[in-house]
JSON list of C-alpha atoms in Angstrom, two decimals:
[
{"chain": "A", "resi": 464, "resn": "MET", "atom": "CA", "xyz": [26.94, -17.16, 16.32]},
{"chain": "A", "resi": 465, "resn": "ASN", "atom": "CA", "xyz": [27.41, -18.65, 13.16]},
{"chain": "A", "resi": 466, "resn": "PRO", "atom": "CA", "xyz": [26.51, -16.52, 9.66]},
{"chain": "A", "resi": 467, "resn": "PHE", "atom": "CA", "xyz": [25.83, -19.32, 7.35]},
{"chain": "A", "resi": 468, "resn": "ASP", "atom": "CA", "xyz": [23.27, -20.12, 9.33]},
{"chain": "A", "resi": 469, "resn": "LEU", "atom": "CA", "xyz": [19.80, -19.91, 7.44]},
{"chain": "A", "resi": 470, "resn": "SER", "atom": "CA", "xyz": [16.63, -20.49, 10.77]},
{"chain": "A", "resi": 471, "resn": "GLY", "atom": "CA", "xyz": [13.91, -19.11, 10.24]},
{"chain": "A", "resi": 472, "resn": "LYS", "atom": "CA", "xyz": [14.12, -18.16, 6.37]},
{"chain": "A", "resi": 473, "resn": "LYS", "atom": "CA", "xyz": [12.55, -19.47, 4.16]},
{"chain": "A", "resi": 474, "resn": "ILE", "atom": "CA", "xyz": [14.12, -19.67, 0.63]},
{"chain": "A", "resi": 475, "resn": "LEU", "atom": "CA", "xyz": [11.53, -20.11, -3.24]},
{"chain": "A", "resi": 476, "resn": "VAL", "atom": "CA", "xyz": [13.65, -21.94, -5.25]},
{"chain": "A", "resi": 477, "resn": "THR", "atom": "CA", "xyz": [12.87, -22.47, -8.77]},
{"chain": "A", "resi": 478, "resn": "GLY", "atom": "CA", "xyz": [14.75, -25.89, -11.08]},
{"chain": "A", "resi": 479, "resn": "ALA", "atom": "CA", "xyz": [14.59, -27.30, -7.49]},
{"chain": "A", "resi": 480, "resn": "SER", "atom": "CA", "xyz": [13.22, -30.92, -9.00]},
{"chain": "A", "resi": 481, "resn": "SER", "atom": "CA", "xyz": [17.64, -32.31, -10.00]},
{"chain": "A", "resi": 482, "resn": "GLY", "atom": "CA", "xyz": [21.01, -30.12, -10.23]},
{"chain": "A", "resi": 483, "resn": "ILE", "atom": "CA", "xyz": [22.03, -27.43, -9.51]},
{"chain": "A", "resi": 484, "resn": "GLY", "atom": "CA", "xyz": [18.44, -26.29, -7.82]},
{"chain": "A", "resi": 485, "resn": "PHE", "atom": "CA", "xyz": [17.91, -29.85, -6.14]},
{"chain": "A", "resi": 486, "resn": "GLU", "atom": "CA", "xyz": [21.13, -29.73, -4.01]},
{"chain": "A", "resi": 487, "resn": "THR", "atom": "CA", "xyz": [20.71, -26.11, -3.27]},
{"chain": "A", "resi": 488, "resn": "CYS", "atom": "CA", "xyz": [17.56, -27.55, -1.50]},
{"chain": "A", "resi": 489, "resn": "ARG", "atom": "CA", "xyz": [19.28, -30.12, -0.26]},
{"chain": "A", "resi": 490, "resn": "ALA", "atom": "CA", "xyz": [22.50, -27.76, 1.35]},
{"chain": "A", "resi": 491, "resn": "ILE", "atom": "CA", "xyz": [19.24, -24.70, 3.28]},
{"chain": "A", "resi": 492, "resn": "VAL", "atom": "CA", "xyz": [18.10, -27.04, 4.77]},
{"chain": "A", "resi": 493, "resn": "ARG", "atom": "CA", "xyz": [21.70, -28.40, 6.26]},
{"chain": "A", "resi": 494, "resn": "GLN", "atom": "CA", "xyz": [21.91, -25.09, 7.49]},
{"chain": "A", "resi": 495, "resn": "GLY", "atom": "CA", "xyz": [18.24, -24.68, 8.92]},
{"chain": "A", "resi": 496, "resn": "GLY", "atom": "CA", "xyz": [16.86, -23.29, 6.36]},
{"chain": "A", "resi": 497, "resn": "THR", "atom": "CA", "xyz": [12.93, -24.29, 4.91]},
{"chain": "A", "resi": 498, "resn": "PHE", "atom": "CA", "xyz": [12.13, -23.54, 1.65]},
{"chain": "A", "resi": 499, "resn": "ILE", "atom": "CA", "xyz": [9.75, -23.95, -1.27]},
{"chain": "A", "resi": 500, "resn": "ALA", "atom": "CA", "xyz": [11.29, -25.92, -4.45]},
{"chain": "A", "resi": 501, "resn": "VAL", "atom": "CA", "xyz": [9.28, -25.37, -8.15]},
{"chain": "A", "resi": 502, "resn": "ALA", "atom": "CA", "xyz": [9.66, -27.37, -10.57]},
{"chain": "A", "resi": 503, "resn": "ARG", "atom": "CA", "xyz": [7.36, -29.27, -13.04]},
{"chain": "A", "resi": 504, "resn": "ARG", "atom": "CA", "xyz": [8.22, -32.75, -12.23]},
{"chain": "A", "resi": 505, "resn": "VAL", "atom": "CA", "xyz": [5.85, -34.09, -9.62]},
{"chain": "A", "resi": 506, "resn": "ASP", "atom": "CA", "xyz": [8.00, -37.38, -8.78]},
{"chain": "A", "resi": 507, "resn": "PHE", "atom": "CA", "xyz": [10.60, -35.43, -8.34]},
{"chain": "A", "resi": 508, "resn": "LEU", "atom": "CA", "xyz": [9.64, -32.91, -5.89]},
{"chain": "A", "resi": 509, "resn": "GLU", "atom": "CA", "xyz": [8.19, -34.96, -3.43]},
{"chain": "A", "resi": 510, "resn": "LYS", "atom": "CA", "xyz": [11.61, -37.13, -3.25]},
{"chain": "A", "resi": 511, "resn": "LEU", "atom": "CA", "xyz": [13.56, -34.17, -2.36]},
{"chain": "A", "resi": 512, "resn": "ILE", "atom": "CA", "xyz": [10.28, -32.71, 0.72]},
{"chain": "A", "resi": 513, "resn": "GLU", "atom": "CA", "xyz": [10.55, -37.33, 1.82]},
{"chain": "A", "resi": 514, "resn": "GLU", "atom": "CA", "xyz": [14.55, -36.24, 1.97]},
{"chain": "A", "resi": 515, "resn": "CYS", "atom": "CA", "xyz": [13.83, -33.03, 3.89]},
{"chain": "A", "resi": 516, "resn": "GLY", "atom": "CA", "xyz": [10.72, -33.18, 6.30]},
{"chain": "A", "resi": 517, "resn": "ASN", "atom": "CA", "xyz": [7.44, -31.54, 5.08]},
{"chain": "A", "resi": 518, "resn": "GLN", "atom": "CA", "xyz": [8.73, -28.62, 6.84]},
{"chain": "A", "resi": 519, "resn": "ASN", "atom": "CA", "xyz": [9.41, -27.21, 3.27]},
{"chain": "A", "resi": 520, "resn": "SER", "atom": "CA", "xyz": [7.15, -27.44, 0.16]},
{"chain": "A", "resi": 521, "resn": "PHE", "atom": "CA", "xyz": [7.27, -27.89, -3.41]},
{"chain": "A", "resi": 522, "resn": "ILE", "atom": "CA", "xyz": [4.43, -25.81, -6.04]},
{"chain": "A", "resi": 523, "resn": "ALA", "atom": "CA", "xyz": [4.85, -27.73, -9.54]},
{"chain": "A", "resi": 524, "resn": "ALA", "atom": "CA", "xyz": [4.42, -25.50, -12.14]},
{"chain": "A", "resi": 525, "resn": "ASP", "atom": "CA", "xyz": [5.63, -24.51, -16.06]},
{"chain": "A", "resi": 526, "resn": "LEU", "atom": "CA", "xyz": [7.75, -21.30, -15.75]},
{"chain": "A", "resi": 527, "resn": "SER", "atom": "CA", "xyz": [7.58, -20.41, -19.43]},
{"chain": "A", "resi": 528, "resn": "GLN", "atom": "CA", "xyz": [3.11, -19.95, -18.95]},
{"chain": "A", "resi": 529, "resn": "MET", "atom": "CA", "xyz": [2.50, -16.76, -17.40]},
{"chain": "A", "resi": 530, "resn": "ASP", "atom": "CA", "xyz": [-0.35, -18.27, -15.22]},
{"chain": "A", "resi": 531, "resn": "ASP", "atom": "CA", "xyz": [1.76, -20.36, -13.28]},
{"chain": "A", "resi": 532, "resn": "ILE", "atom": "CA", "xyz": [4.06, -17.98, -12.42]},
{"chain": "A", "resi": 533, "resn": "LYS", "atom": "CA", "xyz": [1.27, -15.37, -11.01]},
{"chain": "A", "resi": 534, "resn": "ALA", "atom": "CA", "xyz": [-0.33, -18.27, -9.24]},
{"chain": "A", "resi": 535, "resn": "ILE", "atom": "CA", "xyz": [3.69, -18.96, -7.16]},
{"chain": "A", "resi": 536, "resn": "VAL", "atom": "CA", "xyz": [3.42, -16.14, -6.60]},
{"chain": "A", "resi": 537, "resn": "ASP", "atom": "CA", "xyz": [-0.83, -16.27, -4.93]},
{"chain": "A", "resi": 538, "resn": "ALA", "atom": "CA", "xyz": [0.03, -19.47, -2.84]},
{"chain": "A", "resi": 539, "resn": "ILE", "atom": "CA", "xyz": [3.67, -18.43, -1.50]},
{"chain": "A", "resi": 540, "resn": "GLU", "atom": "CA", "xyz": [4.15, -16.70, 2.00]},
{"chain": "A", "resi": 541, "resn": "ASN", "atom": "CA", "xyz": [6.34, -14.26, 2.96]},
{"chain": "A", "resi": 542, "resn": "ILE", "atom": "CA", "xyz": [9.67, -15.43, 1.60]},
{"chain": "A", "resi": 543, "resn": "ASP", "atom": "CA", "xyz": [13.51, -14.40, 2.88]},
{"chain": "A", "resi": 544, "resn": "GLY", "atom": "CA", "xyz": [15.27, -14.94, -0.23]},
{"chain": "A", "resi": 545, "resn": "ILE", "atom": "CA", "xyz": [15.07, -16.35, -4.12]},
{"chain": "A", "resi": 546, "resn": "VAL", "atom": "CA", "xyz": [16.89, -18.13, -6.53]},
{"chain": "A", "resi": 547, "resn": "HIS", "atom": "CA", "xyz": [16.78, -19.04, -9.94]},
{"chain": "A", "resi": 548, "resn": "SER", "atom": "CA", "xyz": [18.16, -22.15, -11.28]},
{"chain": "A", "resi": 549, "resn": "ALA", "atom": "CA", "xyz": [15.76, -23.12, -13.74]},
{"chain": "A", "resi": 550, "resn": "GLY", "atom": "CA", "xyz": [17.46, -23.09, -17.48]},
{"chain": "A", "resi": 551, "resn": "ILE", "atom": "CA", "xyz": [17.60, -24.99, -19.75]},
{"chain": "A", "resi": 552, "resn": "VAL", "atom": "CA", "xyz": [20.21, -25.06, -22.85]},
{"chain": "A", "resi": 553, "resn": "SER", "atom": "CA", "xyz": [20.93, -26.43, -25.79]},
{"chain": "A", "resi": 554, "resn": "LEU", "atom": "CA", "xyz": [23.82, -26.32, -27.97]},
{"chain": "A", "resi": 555, "resn": "ALA", "atom": "CA", "xyz": [22.91, -24.30, -31.58]},
{"chain": "A", "resi": 556, "resn": "PRO", "atom": "CA", "xyz": [25.40, -22.48, -33.64]},
{"chain": "A", "resi": 557, "resn": "VAL", "atom": "CA", "xyz": [24.15, -19.04, -35.62]},
{"chain": "A", "resi": 558, "resn": "LYS", "atom": "CA", "xyz": [22.57, -20.56, -38.34]},
{"chain": "A", "resi": 559, "resn": "PHE", "atom": "CA", "xyz": [20.39, -23.32, -36.14]},
{"chain": "A", "resi": 560, "resn": "TYR", "atom": "CA", "xyz": [18.44, -20.17, -34.89]},
{"chain": "A", "resi": 561, "resn": "SER", "atom": "CA", "xyz": [15.25, -20.73, -35.04]},
{"chain": "A", "resi": 562, "resn": "GLU", "atom": "CA", "xyz": [12.10, -18.65, -33.10]},
{"chain": "A", "resi": 563, "resn": "GLN", "atom": "CA", "xyz": [11.10, -21.64, -31.58]},
{"chain": "A", "resi": 564, "resn": "LEU", "atom": "CA", "xyz": [14.64, -22.62, -30.17]},
{"chain": "A", "resi": 565, "resn": "MET", "atom": "CA", "xyz": [14.73, -18.68, -28.68]},
{"chain": "A", "resi": 566, "resn": "ASN", "atom": "CA", "xyz": [11.14, -17.61, -27.33]},
{"chain": "A", "resi": 567, "resn": "GLU", "atom": "CA", "xyz": [11.81, -21.63, -25.60]},
{"chain": "A", "resi": 568, "resn": "MET", "atom": "CA", "xyz": [15.80, -20.64, -23.70]},
{"chain": "A", "resi": 569, "resn": "ARG", "atom": "CA", "xyz": [14.87, -17.01, -23.12]},
{"chain": "A", "resi": 570, "resn": "SER", "atom": "CA", "xyz": [11.57, -17.81, -21.33]},
{"chain": "A", "resi": 571, "resn": "ILE", "atom": "CA", "xyz": [12.57, -19.75, -19.30]},
{"chain": "A", "resi": 572, "resn": "ASN", "atom": "CA", "xyz": [16.49, -18.86, -18.26]},
{"chain": "A", "resi": 573, "resn": "PHE", "atom": "CA", "xyz": [15.29, -15.68, -18.06]},
{"chain": "A", "resi": 574, "resn": "ASP", "atom": "CA", "xyz": [11.43, -14.25, -18.75]},
{"chain": "A", "resi": 575, "resn": "SER", "atom": "CA", "xyz": [10.86, -16.41, -15.70]},
{"chain": "A", "resi": 576, "resn": "ILE", "atom": "CA", "xyz": [12.18, -14.73, -12.90]},
{"chain": "A", "resi": 577, "resn": "THR", "atom": "CA", "xyz": [11.87, -11.01, -13.94]},
{"chain": "A", "resi": 578, "resn": "TYR", "atom": "CA", "xyz": [7.81, -11.60, -13.93]},
{"chain": "A", "resi": 579, "resn": "LEU", "atom": "CA", "xyz": [8.11, -13.64, -10.71]},
{"chain": "A", "resi": 580, "resn": "VAL", "atom": "CA", "xyz": [10.31, -11.33, -9.21]},
{"chain": "A", "resi": 581, "resn": "ASN", "atom": "CA", "xyz": [8.37, -8.48, -10.36]},
{"chain": "A", "resi": 582, "resn": "LEU", "atom": "CA", "xyz": [5.54, -9.46, -9.46]},
{"chain": "A", "resi": 583, "resn": "ILE", "atom": "CA", "xyz": [6.73, -10.95, -5.75]},
{"chain": "A", "resi": 584, "resn": "PHE", "atom": "CA", "xyz": [8.14, -7.20, -5.41]},
{"chain": "A", "resi": 585, "resn": "LYS", "atom": "CA", "xyz": [4.40, -6.14, -6.26]},
{"chain": "A", "resi": 586, "resn": "LYS", "atom": "CA", "xyz": [3.04, -7.97, -3.70]},
{"chain": "A", "resi": 587, "resn": "LYS", "atom": "CA", "xyz": [5.62, -7.34, -1.18]},
{"chain": "A", "resi": 588, "resn": "LYS", "atom": "CA", "xyz": [6.16, -10.88, 0.25]},
{"chain": "A", "resi": 589, "resn": "ILE", "atom": "CA", "xyz": [9.29, -10.53, 0.59]},
{"chain": "A", "resi": 590, "resn": "ASN", "atom": "CA", "xyz": [11.21, -9.73, 3.81]},
{"chain": "A", "resi": 591, "resn": "LYS", "atom": "CA", "xyz": [13.55, -6.51, 4.08]},
{"chain": "A", "resi": 592, "resn": "GLY", "atom": "CA", "xyz": [17.02, -8.02, 4.13]},
{"chain": "A", "resi": 593, "resn": "SER", "atom": "CA", "xyz": [16.63, -11.26, 1.40]},
{"chain": "A", "resi": 594, "resn": "SER", "atom": "CA", "xyz": [18.64, -12.28, -0.22]},
{"chain": "A", "resi": 595, "resn": "ILE", "atom": "CA", "xyz": [18.44, -13.34, -4.11]},
{"chain": "A", "resi": 596, "resn": "VAL", "atom": "CA", "xyz": [20.64, -15.59, -6.57]},
{"chain": "A", "resi": 597, "resn": "LEU", "atom": "CA", "xyz": [19.99, -16.01, -9.63]},
{"chain": "A", "resi": 598, "resn": "VAL", "atom": "CA", "xyz": [22.12, -19.06, -11.67]},
{"chain": "A", "resi": 599, "resn": "SER", "atom": "CA", "xyz": [23.56, -18.06, -14.85]},
{"chain": "A", "resi": 600, "resn": "SER", "atom": "CA", "xyz": [26.71, -19.59, -16.75]},
{"chain": "A", "resi": 601, "resn": "VAL", "atom": "CA", "xyz": [30.55, -18.78, -17.18]},
{"chain": "A", "resi": 602, "resn": "ALA", "atom": "CA", "xyz": [28.95, -18.75, -20.93]},
{"chain": "A", "resi": 603, "resn": "GLY", "atom": "CA", "xyz": [27.26, -15.37, -20.48]},
{"chain": "A", "resi": 604, "resn": "LEU", "atom": "CA", "xyz": [30.92, -14.01, -20.11]},
{"chain": "A", "resi": 605, "resn": "PHE", "atom": "CA", "xyz": [33.59, -15.38, -22.56]},
{"chain": "A", "resi": 606, "resn": "GLY", "atom": "CA", "xyz": [32.22, -15.81, -26.98]},
{"chain": "A", "resi": 607, "resn": "MET", "atom": "CA", "xyz": [31.96, -20.60, -26.55]},
{"chain": "A", "resi": 608, "resn": "LYS", "atom": "CA", "xyz": [30.47, -21.38, -29.41]},
{"chain": "A", "resi": 609, "resn": "GLY", "atom": "CA", "xyz": [27.10, -23.24, -30.40]},
{"chain": "A", "resi": 610, "resn": "ASN", "atom": "CA", "xyz": [26.39, -21.02, -27.42]},
{"chain": "A", "resi": 611, "resn": "GLY", "atom": "CA", "xyz": [25.58, -17.77, -28.63]},
{"chain": "A", "resi": 612, "resn": "ILE", "atom": "CA", "xyz": [21.47, -18.04, -27.29]},
{"chain": "A", "resi": 613, "resn": "TYR", "atom": "CA", "xyz": [21.86, -18.96, -24.27]},
{"chain": "A", "resi": 614, "resn": "ALA", "atom": "CA", "xyz": [25.17, -17.13, -23.65]},
{"chain": "A", "resi": 615, "resn": "ALA", "atom": "CA", "xyz": [22.72, -14.21, -23.89]},
{"chain": "A", "resi": 616, "resn": "THR", "atom": "CA", "xyz": [19.84, -15.36, -21.70]},
{"chain": "A", "resi": 617, "resn": "LYS", "atom": "CA", "xyz": [22.52, -16.41, -18.89]},
{"chain": "A", "resi": 618, "resn": "GLY", "atom": "CA", "xyz": [24.03, -12.60, -19.96]},
{"chain": "A", "resi": 619, "resn": "ALA", "atom": "CA", "xyz": [21.53, -11.27, -19.66]},
{"chain": "A", "resi": 620, "resn": "LEU", "atom": "CA", "xyz": [21.41, -12.70, -15.46]},
{"chain": "A", "resi": 621, "resn": "ILE", "atom": "CA", "xyz": [24.06, -10.78, -14.73]},
{"chain": "A", "resi": 622, "resn": "ALA", "atom": "CA", "xyz": [23.04, -7.67, -15.99]},
{"chain": "A", "resi": 623, "resn": "ILE", "atom": "CA", "xyz": [19.93, -7.32, -14.36]},
{"chain": "A", "resi": 624, "resn": "SER", "atom": "CA", "xyz": [21.22, -8.72, -11.05]},
{"chain": "A", "resi": 625, "resn": "LYS", "atom": "CA", "xyz": [23.04, -5.44, -10.40]},
{"chain": "A", "resi": 626, "resn": "VAL", "atom": "CA", "xyz": [20.26, -3.18, -11.80]},
{"chain": "A", "resi": 627, "resn": "TRP", "atom": "CA", "xyz": [18.41, -4.60, -9.15]},
{"chain": "A", "resi": 628, "resn": "ALA", "atom": "CA", "xyz": [20.75, -4.59, -6.76]},
{"chain": "A", "resi": 629, "resn": "ASN", "atom": "CA", "xyz": [20.55, -1.49, -6.87]},
{"chain": "A", "resi": 630, "resn": "GLU", "atom": "CA", "xyz": [16.66, -0.34, -7.17]},
{"chain": "A", "resi": 631, "resn": "PHE", "atom": "CA", "xyz": [16.96, -3.13, -4.01]},
{"chain": "A", "resi": 632, "resn": "ALA", "atom": "CA", "xyz": [19.59, -1.68, -1.27]},
{"chain": "A", "resi": 633, "resn": "VAL", "atom": "CA", "xyz": [16.90, 0.03, 0.45]},
{"chain": "A", "resi": 634, "resn": "SER", "atom": "CA", "xyz": [15.20, -2.59, 1.21]},
{"chain": "A", "resi": 635, "resn": "LYS", "atom": "CA", "xyz": [18.85, -4.24, 2.05]},
{"chain": "A", "resi": 636, "resn": "THR", "atom": "CA", "xyz": [17.50, -7.12, -0.08]},
{"chain": "A", "resi": 637, "resn": "ARG", "atom": "CA", "xyz": [20.87, -8.20, -1.74]},
{"chain": "A", "resi": 638, "resn": "VAL", "atom": "CA", "xyz": [20.91, -9.61, -5.34]},
{"chain": "A", "resi": 639, "resn": "ASN", "atom": "CA", "xyz": [24.03, -11.61, -7.26]},
{"chain": "A", "resi": 640, "resn": "CYS", "atom": "CA", "xyz": [24.56, -14.03, -9.88]},
{"chain": "A", "resi": 641, "resn": "VAL", "atom": "CA", "xyz": [26.33, -17.06, -8.94]},
{"chain": "A", "resi": 642, "resn": "SER", "atom": "CA", "xyz": [28.16, -17.89, -12.72]},
{"chain": "A", "resi": 643, "resn": "PRO", "atom": "CA", "xyz": [29.57, -22.18, -12.84]},
{"chain": "A", "resi": 644, "resn": "GLY", "atom": "CA", "xyz": [31.74, -23.17, -15.15]},
{"chain": "A", "resi": 645, "resn": "MET", "atom": "CA", "xyz": [30.62, -27.23, -16.74]},
{"chain": "A", "resi": 646, "resn": "VAL", "atom": "CA", "xyz": [28.08, -29.08, -14.55]},
{"chain": "A", "resi": 647, "resn": "LYS", "atom": "CA", "xyz": [28.06, -32.89, -14.20]},
{"chain": "A", "resi": 648, "resn": "THR", "atom": "CA", "xyz": [23.87, -32.53, -14.51]},
{"chain": "A", "resi": 649, "resn": "GLU", "atom": "CA", "xyz": [20.93, -34.35, -16.53]},
{"chain": "A", "resi": 650, "resn": "ILE", "atom": "CA", "xyz": [21.12, -30.16, -18.47]},
{"chain": "A", "resi": 651, "resn": "THR", "atom": "CA", "xyz": [24.50, -30.63, -18.53]},
{"chain": "A", "resi": 652, "resn": "SER", "atom": "CA", "xyz": [24.50, -34.78, -19.94]},
{"chain": "A", "resi": 653, "resn": "LYS", "atom": "CA", "xyz": [21.83, -34.09, -22.34]},
{"chain": "A", "resi": 654, "resn": "SER", "atom": "CA", "xyz": [23.01, -30.62, -24.25]},
{"chain": "A", "resi": 655, "resn": "ILE", "atom": "CA", "xyz": [26.74, -32.78, -25.00]},
{"chain": "A", "resi": 656, "resn": "GLU", "atom": "CA", "xyz": [24.71, -36.45, -24.98]},
{"chain": "A", "resi": 657, "resn": "ASN", "atom": "CA", "xyz": [25.97, -35.44, -29.34]},
{"chain": "A", "resi": 658, "resn": "LEU", "atom": "CA", "xyz": [29.86, -35.30, -28.36]},
{"chain": "A", "resi": 659, "resn": "SER", "atom": "CA", "xyz": [32.24, -37.85, -28.55]},
{"chain": "A", "resi": 660, "resn": "LEU", "atom": "CA", "xyz": [34.04, -38.96, -24.90]},
{"chain": "A", "resi": 661, "resn": "GLU", "atom": "CA", "xyz": [37.09, -38.13, -26.47]},
{"chain": "A", "resi": 662, "resn": "VAL", "atom": "CA", "xyz": [36.31, -34.43, -27.23]},
{"chain": "A", "resi": 663, "resn": "ILE", "atom": "CA", "xyz": [34.77, -34.26, -23.49]},
{"chain": "A", "resi": 664, "resn": "GLN", "atom": "CA", "xyz": [37.73, -35.46, -21.79]},
{"chain": "A", "resi": 665, "resn": "GLU", "atom": "CA", "xyz": [39.94, -32.81, -23.94]},
{"chain": "A", "resi": 666, "resn": "ASP", "atom": "CA", "xyz": [37.43, -30.66, -22.38]},
{"chain": "A", "resi": 667, "resn": "GLU", "atom": "CA", "xyz": [37.81, -31.27, -18.82]},
{"chain": "A", "resi": 668, "resn": "LYS", "atom": "CA", "xyz": [41.45, -31.12, -19.17]},
{"chain": "A", "resi": 669, "resn": "LYS", "atom": "CA", "xyz": [40.72, -27.12, -19.52]},
{"chain": "A", "resi": 670, "resn": "TYR", "atom": "CA", "xyz": [39.21, -27.67, -15.60]},
{"chain": "A", "resi": 671, "resn": "PRO", "atom": "CA", "xyz": [42.34, -27.37, -13.55]},
{"chain": "A", "resi": 672, "resn": "LEU", "atom": "CA", "xyz": [40.47, -29.04, -10.71]},
{"chain": "A", "resi": 673, "resn": "GLY", "atom": "CA", "xyz": [38.16, -30.97, -13.30]},
{"chain": "A", "resi": 674, "resn": "TYR", "atom": "CA", "xyz": [34.01, -30.26, -13.57]},
{"chain": "A", "resi": 675, "resn": "GLY", "atom": "CA", "xyz": [31.94, -29.19, -10.61]},
{"chain": "A", "resi": 676, "resn": "THR", "atom": "CA", "xyz": [29.38, -31.30, -8.83]},
{"chain": "A", "resi": 677, "resn": "PRO", "atom": "CA", "xyz": [26.03, -29.85, -7.91]},
{"chain": "A", "resi": 678, "resn": "GLU", "atom": "CA", "xyz": [27.19, -29.46, -4.66]},
{"chain": "A", "resi": 679, "resn": "GLN", "atom": "CA", "xyz": [29.87, -27.37, -5.18]},
{"chain": "A", "resi": 680, "resn": "VAL", "atom": "CA", "xyz": [27.33, -24.03, -7.17]},
{"chain": "A", "resi": 681, "resn": "ALA", "atom": "CA", "xyz": [24.77, -25.04, -3.90]},
{"chain": "A", "resi": 682, "resn": "ASP", "atom": "CA", "xyz": [26.94, -24.39, -1.07]},
{"chain": "A", "resi": 683, "resn": "PRO", "atom": "CA", "xyz": [28.02, -21.51, -2.65]},
{"chain": "A", "resi": 684, "resn": "ILE", "atom": "CA", "xyz": [25.47, -20.27, -2.80]},
{"chain": "A", "resi": 685, "resn": "VAL", "atom": "CA", "xyz": [23.48, -21.04, 0.88]},
{"chain": "A", "resi": 686, "resn": "PHE", "atom": "CA", "xyz": [26.29, -18.16, 1.42]},
{"chain": "A", "resi": 687, "resn": "LEU", "atom": "CA", "xyz": [25.16, -15.71, -0.03]},
{"chain": "A", "resi": 688, "resn": "LEU", "atom": "CA", "xyz": [21.64, -16.54, 1.28]},
{"chain": "A", "resi": 689, "resn": "SER", "atom": "CA", "xyz": [22.99, -16.61, 4.22]},
{"chain": "A", "resi": 690, "resn": "ASP", "atom": "CA", "xyz": [24.44, -13.39, 5.77]},
{"chain": "A", "resi": 691, "resn": "ALA", "atom": "CA", "xyz": [28.22, -14.05, 6.03]},
{"chain": "A", "resi": 692, "resn": "SER", "atom": "CA", "xyz": [28.41, -12.12, 3.17]},
{"chain": "A", "resi": 693, "resn": "SER", "atom": "CA", "xyz": [25.58, -8.87, 3.82]},
{"chain": "A", "resi": 694, "resn": "TRP", "atom": "CA", "xyz": [27.99, -6.86, 3.24]},
{"chain": "A", "resi": 695, "resn": "ILE", "atom": "CA", "xyz": [27.83, -8.72, -0.56]},
{"chain": "A", "resi": 696, "resn": "THR", "atom": "CA", "xyz": [25.08, -7.03, -3.53]},
{"chain": "A", "resi": 697, "resn": "GLY", "atom": "CA", "xyz": [25.68, -6.27, -7.53]},
{"chain": "A", "resi": 698, "resn": "GLN", "atom": "CA", "xyz": [28.31, -9.29, -7.85]},
{"chain": "A", "resi": 699, "resn": "ASN", "atom": "CA", "xyz": [28.98, -12.88, -9.96]},
{"chain": "A", "resi": 700, "resn": "LEU", "atom": "CA", "xyz": [31.04, -15.17, -8.35]},
{"chain": "A", "resi": 701, "resn": "VAL", "atom": "CA", "xyz": [32.24, -17.44, -11.36]},
{"chain": "A", "resi": 702, "resn": "LEU", "atom": "CA", "xyz": [32.64, -21.01, -9.37]},
{"chain": "A", "resi": 703, "resn": "ASP", "atom": "CA", "xyz": [34.80, -23.03, -12.01]},
{"chain": "A", "resi": 704, "resn": "GLY", "atom": "CA", "xyz": [37.48, -24.81, -10.95]},
{"chain": "A", "resi": 705, "resn": "GLY", "atom": "CA", "xyz": [40.33, -22.63, -12.66]},
{"chain": "A", "resi": 706, "resn": "ARG", "atom": "CA", "xyz": [38.71, -22.49, -16.50]},
{"chain": "A", "resi": 707, "resn": "THR", "atom": "CA", "xyz": [38.87, -19.38, -16.66]},
{"chain": "A", "resi": 708, "resn": "SER", "atom": "CA", "xyz": [42.32, -18.47, -15.02]},
{"chain": "A", "resi": 709, "resn": "THR", "atom": "CA", "xyz": [43.90, -20.71, -17.93]},
{"chain": "A", "resi": 710, "resn": "ILE", "atom": "CA", "xyz": [43.99, -18.58, -21.31]}
]
């Protein structure tokens, strides 16, 4: 028996139209599972289904809108796991904080999954023995300049995952985080577009194994979704190519 097998399991994946979420959907299918992809960009979601097969499905939704979150929960049948990969990032030193920026980043990165999990459990739409994986960031663990608001939202995911791990243990539902370092995705490309090539190259040198790829995050997520991690809950798996192992 393959402990990594996801056959018969259906996973809800947010932020599925690109980057880590997109690759996580592909990785789920490779291990025999199916997914419900959630994102705003319908064209990218259609491309994902075309590639991965019609046994999978998608829901076009804006996770900053409570009505859309409610619609997601109403639309799904029972699931066996959740991956929260949706997120936005914007570098802003403290003097550039604004109410709008704080609300936008918090609503997508943290509030959305909190409401989603709340409603899914209220409506009993998650099976016993399921697995929830929240995509946090090393920014939530270390004081990187200009990352205050983003770090707060990602650190909040780590904190609440530990609480949920204890609350949901009665149903054998596990909750864990992954915290990637710099991964080559659309969202990170936009966040560093104002930095010079020299600055980016110098930063990558701080990663013993270089910057990561979405696939290198998706595979550990699938591990946490699978029975191979059946005795792991309330943990935060750092995926950073050795970045935080150095001084």
